[in-house]
Structure formats: structure tokens, C-alpha cells
Amino acid sequence: MTNSNHAGNNGSNGNGRIEVLKKREAEIRAKIAEERVRQQRREWKEYDRLKNIVGGALLAMAAEDQAFALHLKERLQKAVVVESERNLLRSKGWV
């Protein structure tokens, strides 16, 4: 009786422990995925902020320096390939 009882307890305890660990593993994987999404959003937000700062500085410099403005226009003409962006730049006198 002790033998069968002992064997039954080990089996159920072991399986139960494995299930608990699998559940924790799934929860941890979900938290890792959520954190990756948050991190990516932070990086995109920082990149957008960087673009605004650099773009603003370039516009300010172009307003003060005609040679720089001409050089910037030339670079934009080569760099911008999306037609909608090109149209916006054209409407603002940048290409």
C-alpha cells in the first residue's frame, strides 16, 4: 500500500509541478513579448523625436544660409523617392 501510494504521489506531484512550470514559462514568454513591443515603441518614439529635432535644425540653418539651403534641396531631390513626400516638398519649394 505504501508503495502504490508513494508511486501515485510522485507521478501526480511531478506532473502537476511540470504543468505549473509550463504555465509560468508561458507567462514569462508573454511578458517578454510585451516588453519587446514597449521597447520598440520607445525606440520609434525616440526616432521620431530625433527626426523632428534634426529636421528643425536643418530648416533653421537653411533659412539662415542660402548655400546650405541649395545644398539641402539638391540632397532632398536625390533622397526622396516617395511621390507623396516629393509632392509635399515641391509644394513647400524644397524640390
PDB file of N, CA and C in Angstrom, residues 34-71:
ATOM      1  N   GLU A  34       5.603  41.360 -24.541  1.00  0.00           N
ATOM      2  CA  GLU A  34       5.036  42.681 -24.223  1.00  0.00           C
ATOM      3  C   GLU A  34       6.149  43.710 -24.049  1.00  0.00           C
ATOM      4  N   GLU A  35       7.205  43.328 -23.367  1.00  0.00           N
ATOM      5  CA  GLU A  35       8.323  44.250 -23.142  1.00  0.00           C
ATOM      6  C   GLU A  35       9.014  44.596 -24.455  1.00  0.00           C
ATOM      7  N   ARG A  36       9.134  43.636 -25.341  1.00  0.00           N
ATOM      8  CA  ARG A  36       9.726  43.917 -26.655  1.00  0.00           C
ATOM      9  C   ARG A  36       8.889  44.935 -27.425  1.00  0.00           C
ATOM     10  N   VAL A  37       7.569  44.806 -27.345  1.00  0.00           N
ATOM     11  CA  VAL A  37       6.676  45.759 -28.011  1.00  0.00           C
ATOM     12  C   VAL A  37       6.849  47.143 -27.400  1.00  0.00           C
ATOM     13  N   ARG A  38       6.894  47.221 -26.062  1.00  0.00           N
ATOM     14  CA  ARG A  38       7.089  48.517 -25.389  1.00  0.00           C
ATOM     15  C   ARG A  38       8.425  49.137 -25.784  1.00  0.00           C
ATOM     16  N   GLN A  39       9.464  48.313 -25.825  1.00  0.00           N
ATOM     17  CA  GLN A  39      10.793  48.798 -26.189  1.00  0.00           C
ATOM     18  C   GLN A  39      10.793  49.316 -27.628  1.00  0.00           C
ATOM     19  N   GLN A  40      10.164  48.596 -28.543  1.00  0.00           N
ATOM     20  CA  GLN A  40      10.096  49.030 -29.938  1.00  0.00           C
ATOM     21  C   GLN A  40       9.349  50.352 -30.057  1.00  0.00           C
ATOM     22  N   ARG A  41       8.260  50.493 -29.307  1.00  0.00           N
ATOM     23  CA  ARG A  41       7.508  51.750 -29.326  1.00  0.00           C
ATOM     24  C   ARG A  41       8.350  52.905 -28.815  1.00  0.00           C
ATOM     25  N   ARG A  42       9.118  52.660 -27.743  1.00  0.00           N
ATOM     26  CA  ARG A  42      10.007  53.708 -27.217  1.00  0.00           C
ATOM     27  C   ARG A  42      11.039  54.105 -28.264  1.00  0.00           C
ATOM     28  N   GLU A  43      11.609  53.106 -28.941  1.00  0.00           N
ATOM     29  CA  GLU A  43      12.610  53.390 -29.962  1.00  0.00           C
ATOM     30  C   GLU A  43      12.013  54.187 -31.114  1.00  0.00           C
ATOM     31  N   TRP A  44      10.802  53.823 -31.547  1.00  0.00           N
ATOM     32  CA  TRP A  44      10.143  54.578 -32.625  1.00  0.00           C
ATOM     33  C   TRP A  44       9.861  56.012 -32.186  1.00  0.00           C
ATOM     34  N   LYS A  45       9.400  56.172 -30.955  1.00  0.00           N
ATOM     35  CA  LYS A  45       9.096  57.499 -30.435  1.00  0.00           C
ATOM     36  C   LYS A  45      10.365  58.355 -30.368  1.00  0.00           C
ATOM     37  N   GLU A  46      11.461  57.762 -29.891  1.00  0.00           N
ATOM     38  CA  GLU A  46      12.723  58.483 -29.832  1.00  0.00           C
ATOM     39  C   GLU A  46      13.217  58.832 -31.238  1.00  0.00           C
ATOM     40  N   TYR A  47      13.050  57.911 -32.183  1.00  0.00           N
ATOM     41  CA  TYR A  47      13.480  58.166 -33.555  1.00  0.00           C
ATOM     42  C   TYR A  47      12.660  59.302 -34.164  1.00  0.00           C
ATOM     43  N   ASP A  48      11.355  59.308 -33.936  1.00  0.00           N
ATOM     44  CA  ASP A  48      10.508  60.391 -34.426  1.00  0.00           C
ATOM     45  C   ASP A  48      10.939  61.721 -33.809  1.00  0.00           C
ATOM     46  N   ARG A  49      11.252  61.705 -32.537  1.00  0.00           N
ATOM     47  CA  ARG A  49      11.711  62.928 -31.868  1.00  0.00           C
ATOM     48  C   ARG A  49      13.027  63.400 -32.476  1.00  0.00           C
ATOM     49  N   LEU A  50      13.931  62.452 -32.722  1.00  0.00           N
ATOM     50  CA  LEU A  50      15.212  62.777 -33.343  1.00  0.00           C
ATOM     51  C   LEU A  50      15.008  63.402 -34.721  1.00  0.00           C
ATOM     52  N   LYS A  51      14.092  62.816 -35.513  1.00  0.00           N
ATOM     53  CA  LYS A  51      13.810  63.375 -36.839  1.00  0.00           C
ATOM     54  C   LYS A  51      13.288  64.799 -36.724  1.00  0.00           C
ATOM     55  N   ASN A  52      12.433  65.060 -35.767  1.00  0.00           N
ATOM     56  CA  ASN A  52      11.890  66.409 -35.574  1.00  0.00           C
ATOM     57  C   ASN A  52      12.981  67.400 -35.187  1.00  0.00           C
ATOM     58  N   ILE A  53      13.864  66.988 -34.293  1.00  0.00           N
ATOM     59  CA  ILE A  53      14.933  67.877 -33.843  1.00  0.00           C
ATOM     60  C   ILE A  53      15.899  68.171 -34.987  1.00  0.00           C
ATOM     61  N   VAL A  54      16.360  67.108 -35.659  1.00  0.00           N
ATOM     62  CA  VAL A  54      17.318  67.284 -36.751  1.00  0.00           C
ATOM     63  C   VAL A  54      16.670  68.057 -37.902  1.00  0.00           C
ATOM     64  N   GLY A  55      15.443  67.691 -38.248  1.00  0.00           N
ATOM     65  CA  GLY A  55      14.741  68.391 -39.320  1.00  0.00           C
ATOM     66  C   GLY A  55      14.553  69.867 -39.013  1.00  0.00           C
ATOM     67  N   GLY A  56      14.183  70.166 -37.779  1.00  0.00           N
ATOM     68  CA  GLY A  56      14.013  71.556 -37.367  1.00  0.00           C
ATOM     69  C   GLY A  56      15.320  72.324 -37.455  1.00  0.00           C
ATOM     70  N   ALA A  57      16.397  71.687 -37.034  1.00  0.00           N
ATOM     71  CA  ALA A  57      17.708  72.341 -37.107  1.00  0.00           C
ATOM     72  C   ALA A  57      18.103  72.591 -38.557  1.00  0.00           C
ATOM     73  N   LEU A  58      17.869  71.614 -39.422  1.00  0.00           N
ATOM     74  CA  LEU A  58      18.203  71.783 -40.840  1.00  0.00           C
ATOM     75  C   LEU A  58      17.380  72.906 -41.465  1.00  0.00           C
ATOM     76  N   LEU A  59      16.099  72.973 -41.144  1.00  0.00           N
ATOM     77  CA  LEU A  59      15.253  74.051 -41.675  1.00  0.00           C
ATOM     78  C   LEU A  59      15.731  75.416 -41.183  1.00  0.00           C
ATOM     79  N   ALA A  60      16.103  75.495 -39.909  1.00  0.00           N
ATOM     80  CA  ALA A  60      16.590  76.759 -39.362  1.00  0.00           C
ATOM     81  C   ALA A  60      17.899  77.169 -40.037  1.00  0.00           C
ATOM     82  N   MET A  61      18.784  76.219 -40.235  1.00  0.00           N
ATOM     83  CA  MET A  61      20.056  76.520 -40.899  1.00  0.00           C
ATOM     84  C   MET A  61      19.821  76.951 -42.342  1.00  0.00           C
ATOM     85  N   ALA A  62      18.898  76.293 -43.031  1.00  0.00           N
ATOM     86  CA  ALA A  62      18.601  76.642 -44.422  1.00  0.00           C
ATOM     87  C   ALA A  62      18.010  78.041 -44.523  1.00  0.00           C
ATOM     88  N   ALA A  63      17.240  78.440 -43.522  1.00  0.00           N
ATOM     89  CA  ALA A  63      16.651  79.777 -43.526  1.00  0.00           C
ATOM     90  C   ALA A  63      17.724  80.856 -43.374  1.00  0.00           C
ATOM     91  N   GLU A  64      18.811  80.521 -42.719  1.00  0.00           N
ATOM     92  CA  GLU A  64      19.881  81.490 -42.468  1.00  0.00           C
ATOM     93  C   GLU A  64      20.974  81.471 -43.528  1.00  0.00           C
ATOM     94  N   ASP A  65      21.091  80.358 -44.257  1.00  0.00           N
ATOM     95  CA  ASP A  65      22.229  80.184 -45.166  1.00  0.00           C
ATOM     96  C   ASP A  65      21.734  79.669 -46.516  1.00  0.00           C
ATOM     97  N   GLN A  66      21.727  80.541 -47.521  1.00  0.00           N
ATOM     98  CA  GLN A  66      21.211  80.169 -48.850  1.00  0.00           C
ATOM     99  C   GLN A  66      22.027  79.061 -49.498  1.00  0.00           C
ATOM    100  N   ALA A  67      23.332  79.049 -49.302  1.00  0.00           N
ATOM    101  CA  ALA A  67      24.174  77.991 -49.878  1.00  0.00           C
ATOM    102  C   ALA A  67      23.801  76.640 -49.268  1.00  0.00           C
ATOM    103  N   PHE A  68      23.594  76.649 -47.956  1.00  0.00           N
ATOM    104  CA  PHE A  68      23.176  75.417 -47.289  1.00  0.00           C
ATOM    105  C   PHE A  68      21.792  74.987 -47.785  1.00  0.00           C
ATOM    106  N   ALA A  69      20.884  75.945 -47.944  1.00  0.00           N
ATOM    107  CA  ALA A  69      19.530  75.642 -48.427  1.00  0.00           C
ATOM    108  C   ALA A  69      19.592  75.003 -49.805  1.00  0.00           C
ATOM    109  N   LEU A  70      20.438  75.533 -50.690  1.00  0.00           N
ATOM    110  CA  LEU A  70      20.572  74.973 -52.026  1.00  0.00           C
ATOM    111  C   LEU A  70      21.120  73.545 -51.958  1.00  0.00           C
ATOM    112  N   HIS A  71      22.130  73.341 -51.127  1.00  0.00           N
ATOM    113  CA  HIS A  71      22.702  72.001 -50.962  1.00  0.00           C
ATOM    114  C   HIS A  71      21.657  71.029 -50.405  1.00  0.00           C
TER     115      HIS A  71
END
